[in-house]
Coordinates of C-alpha atoms in Angstrom, one line a residue:
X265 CA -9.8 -44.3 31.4
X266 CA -10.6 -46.1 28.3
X267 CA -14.2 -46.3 27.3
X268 CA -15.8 -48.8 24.9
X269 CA -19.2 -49.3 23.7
X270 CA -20.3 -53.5 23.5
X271 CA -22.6 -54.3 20.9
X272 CA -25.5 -53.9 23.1
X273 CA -25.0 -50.4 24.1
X274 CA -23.3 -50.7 27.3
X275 CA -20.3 -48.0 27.9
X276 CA -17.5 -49.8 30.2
X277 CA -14.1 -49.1 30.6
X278 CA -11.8 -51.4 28.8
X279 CA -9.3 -50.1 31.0
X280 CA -10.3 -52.0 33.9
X281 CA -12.7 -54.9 32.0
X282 CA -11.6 -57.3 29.4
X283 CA -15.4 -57.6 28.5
X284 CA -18.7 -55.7 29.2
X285 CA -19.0 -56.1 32.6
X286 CA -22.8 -55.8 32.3
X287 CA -23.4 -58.2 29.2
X288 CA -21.2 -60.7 31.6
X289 CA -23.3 -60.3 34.7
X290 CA -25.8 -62.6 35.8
X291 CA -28.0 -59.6 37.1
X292 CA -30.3 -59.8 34.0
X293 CA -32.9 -57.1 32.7
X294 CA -32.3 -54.4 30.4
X295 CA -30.0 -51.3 30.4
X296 CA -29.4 -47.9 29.0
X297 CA -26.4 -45.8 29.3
X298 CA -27.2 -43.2 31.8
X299 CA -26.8 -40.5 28.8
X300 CA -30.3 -41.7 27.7
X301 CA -31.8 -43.7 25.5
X302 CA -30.7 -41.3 22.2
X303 CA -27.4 -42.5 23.0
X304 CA -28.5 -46.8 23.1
X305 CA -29.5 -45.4 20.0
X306 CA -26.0 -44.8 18.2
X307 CA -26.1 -40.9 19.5
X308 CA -23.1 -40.0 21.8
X309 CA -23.9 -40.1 25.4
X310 CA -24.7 -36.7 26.8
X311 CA -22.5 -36.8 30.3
X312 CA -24.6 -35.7 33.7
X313 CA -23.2 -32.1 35.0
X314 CA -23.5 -33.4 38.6
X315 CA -22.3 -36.6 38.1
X316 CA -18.3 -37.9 39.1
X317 CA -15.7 -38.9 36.1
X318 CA -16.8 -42.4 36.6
X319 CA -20.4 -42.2 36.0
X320 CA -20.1 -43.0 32.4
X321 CA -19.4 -46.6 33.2
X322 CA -22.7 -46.8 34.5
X323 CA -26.2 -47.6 33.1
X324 CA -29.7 -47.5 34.8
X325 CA -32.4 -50.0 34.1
X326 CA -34.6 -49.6 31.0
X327 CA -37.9 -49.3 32.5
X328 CA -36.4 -46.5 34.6
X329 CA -35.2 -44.8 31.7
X330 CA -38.7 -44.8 29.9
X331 CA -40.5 -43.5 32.9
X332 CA -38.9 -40.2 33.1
X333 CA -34.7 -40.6 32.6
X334 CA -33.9 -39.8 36.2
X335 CA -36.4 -41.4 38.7
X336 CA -35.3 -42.0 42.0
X337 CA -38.3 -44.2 43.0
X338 CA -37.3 -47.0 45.3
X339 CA -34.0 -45.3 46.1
X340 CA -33.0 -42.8 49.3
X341 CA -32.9 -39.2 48.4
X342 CA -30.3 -37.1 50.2
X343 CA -32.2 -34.1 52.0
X344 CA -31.0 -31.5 50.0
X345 CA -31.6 -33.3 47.2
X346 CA -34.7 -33.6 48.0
X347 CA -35.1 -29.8 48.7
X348 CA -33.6 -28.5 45.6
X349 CA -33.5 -31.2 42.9
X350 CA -29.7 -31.6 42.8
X351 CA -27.0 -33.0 44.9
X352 CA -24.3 -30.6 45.4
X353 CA -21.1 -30.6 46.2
X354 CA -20.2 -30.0 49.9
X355 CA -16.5 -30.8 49.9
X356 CA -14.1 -32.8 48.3
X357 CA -10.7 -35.9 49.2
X358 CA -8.0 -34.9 46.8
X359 CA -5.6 -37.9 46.5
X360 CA -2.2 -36.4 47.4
X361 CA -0.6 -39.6 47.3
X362 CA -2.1 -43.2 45.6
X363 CA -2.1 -44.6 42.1
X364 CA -4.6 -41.4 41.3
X365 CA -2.7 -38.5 43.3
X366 CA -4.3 -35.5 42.0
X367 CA -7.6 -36.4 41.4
X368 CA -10.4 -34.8 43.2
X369 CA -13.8 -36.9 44.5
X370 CA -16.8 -35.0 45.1
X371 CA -18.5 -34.6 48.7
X372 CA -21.7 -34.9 48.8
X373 CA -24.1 -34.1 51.8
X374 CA -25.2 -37.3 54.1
X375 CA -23.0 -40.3 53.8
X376 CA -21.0 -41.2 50.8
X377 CA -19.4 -44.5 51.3
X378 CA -15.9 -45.0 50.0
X379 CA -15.1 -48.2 48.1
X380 CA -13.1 -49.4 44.6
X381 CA -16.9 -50.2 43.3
X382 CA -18.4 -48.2 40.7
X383 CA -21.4 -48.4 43.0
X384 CA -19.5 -46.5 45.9
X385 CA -20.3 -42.9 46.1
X386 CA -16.4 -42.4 46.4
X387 CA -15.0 -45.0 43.8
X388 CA -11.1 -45.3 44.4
X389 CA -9.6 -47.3 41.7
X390 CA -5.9 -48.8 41.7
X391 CA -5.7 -49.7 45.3
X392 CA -6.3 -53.5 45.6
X393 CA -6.1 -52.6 49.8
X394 CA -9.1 -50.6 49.5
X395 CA -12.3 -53.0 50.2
X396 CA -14.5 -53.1 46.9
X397 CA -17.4 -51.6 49.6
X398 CA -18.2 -49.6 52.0
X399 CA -14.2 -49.3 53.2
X400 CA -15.0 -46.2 54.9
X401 CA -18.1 -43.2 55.3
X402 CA -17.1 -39.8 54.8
X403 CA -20.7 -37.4 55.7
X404 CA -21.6 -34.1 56.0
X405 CA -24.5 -33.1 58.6
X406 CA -26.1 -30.7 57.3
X407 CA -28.3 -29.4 60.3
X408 CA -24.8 -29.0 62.5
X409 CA -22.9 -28.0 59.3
X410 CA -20.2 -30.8 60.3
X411 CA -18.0 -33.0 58.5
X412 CA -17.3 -36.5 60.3
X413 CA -15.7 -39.6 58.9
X414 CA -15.6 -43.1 60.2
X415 CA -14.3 -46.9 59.3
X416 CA -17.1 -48.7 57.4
X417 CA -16.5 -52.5 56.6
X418 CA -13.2 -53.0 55.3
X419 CA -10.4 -54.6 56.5
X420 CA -7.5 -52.4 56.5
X421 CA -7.2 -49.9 59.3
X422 CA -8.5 -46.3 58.2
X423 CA -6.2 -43.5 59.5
X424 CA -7.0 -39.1 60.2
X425 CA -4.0 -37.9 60.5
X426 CA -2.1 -40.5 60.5
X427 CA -3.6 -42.1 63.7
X428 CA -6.0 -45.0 63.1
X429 CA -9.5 -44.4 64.1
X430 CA -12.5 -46.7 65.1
X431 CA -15.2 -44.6 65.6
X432 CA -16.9 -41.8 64.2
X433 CA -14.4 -38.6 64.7
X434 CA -15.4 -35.2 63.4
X435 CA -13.2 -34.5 60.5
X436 CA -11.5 -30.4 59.9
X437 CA -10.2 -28.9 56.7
X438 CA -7.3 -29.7 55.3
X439 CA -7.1 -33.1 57.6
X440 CA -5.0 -36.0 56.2
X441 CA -6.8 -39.1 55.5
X442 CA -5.5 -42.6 54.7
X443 CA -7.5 -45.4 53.4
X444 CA -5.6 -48.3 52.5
X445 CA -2.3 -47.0 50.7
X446 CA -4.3 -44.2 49.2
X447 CA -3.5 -40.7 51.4
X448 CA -6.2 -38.0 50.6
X449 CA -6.6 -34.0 51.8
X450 CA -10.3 -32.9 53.0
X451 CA -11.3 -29.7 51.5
X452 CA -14.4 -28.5 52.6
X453 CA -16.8 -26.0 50.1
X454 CA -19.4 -25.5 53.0
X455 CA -18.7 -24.5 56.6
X456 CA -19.3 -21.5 58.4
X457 CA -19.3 -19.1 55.3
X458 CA -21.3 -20.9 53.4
X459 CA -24.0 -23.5 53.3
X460 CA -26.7 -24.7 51.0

């Protein structure tokens, strides 16, 4: 990963974007950096604890930044969030195989949607046969304390262990799961010894 700064704050990596992909956009209105507003200042970013590699890429919108730095009005709050103030982690894909093998992408509980989008929960980079959204839905049910996974939109077949699958299927530690040319191991953190 390469970060750069523009000239108008925004921290994008070069690495993937000839330009500032936000300067470039046509989506208008002002951003920060999600460090805060000390760092569209000239301060260095301050990098969120609970927040994935690729989070400082991102910025949030100015307004929301003024109000109180990490509203989530208008947005859909995972229940636990909601109970406890943080997201935490449930579980995690480690890529075993993919232009990332060895990296590790946080679980959350509900659905995270798996994508090459910095907007996806699960933000695979490198594999052009990954749909930029919603490819496939990795969730965690927290009432049942299950793990399921299913195909979301994209257009290459999704396999669990190494069988394609169509529907929702319940997914188990240590399962194999291929999306695109990307291969991934589930590791579950909460299960029947532990929950949140």
């Amino acid at each position: 990963m390469e970060m750069k700064k523009c000239s108008n704050g925004h921290y994008y990596d070069a690495s993937i974007h000839a330009e500032c992909p936000y300067c470039n956009s046509n989506a208008g209105g002002s951003t920060l950096p999600l460090g805060g507003f000390e760092a569209s200042l000239g301060g260095s970013p301050t990098m969120p604890l609970t927040g994935a590699a690729s989070d400082s890429g991102k910025t949030m919108a100015l307004s929301q930044s003024i109000n109180n730095g990490s509203s989530d009005e208008g947005r859909t709050v995972a229940l636990i969030k909601e109970d406890k103030g943080i997201d935490p982690v449930v579980g995690w894909f480690v890529c075993t195989d993919g232009k990332e093998k060895g990296r590790d992408y946080r679980i959350h509980a509900d659905n995270n949607h798996i994508g090459r989008s910095d907007r996806m929960d699960i933000c695979i980079r490198g594999d052009e046969t990954i749909s930029r959204e919603n490819h496939a839905v990795v969730s965690y049910d927290m009432v049942d304390n299950i793990f399921y996974f299913r195909p979301g939109e994209g257009r290459a077949i999704v396999r669990l262990n190494d069988k394609a699958i169509f529907e929702t299927t319940e997914l188990k530690a240590y399962d194999r799961v291929t999306i695109g040319k990307t291969r991934f191991t589930f590791v579950p953190f909460c299960g029947e010894n532990f929950q949140w």
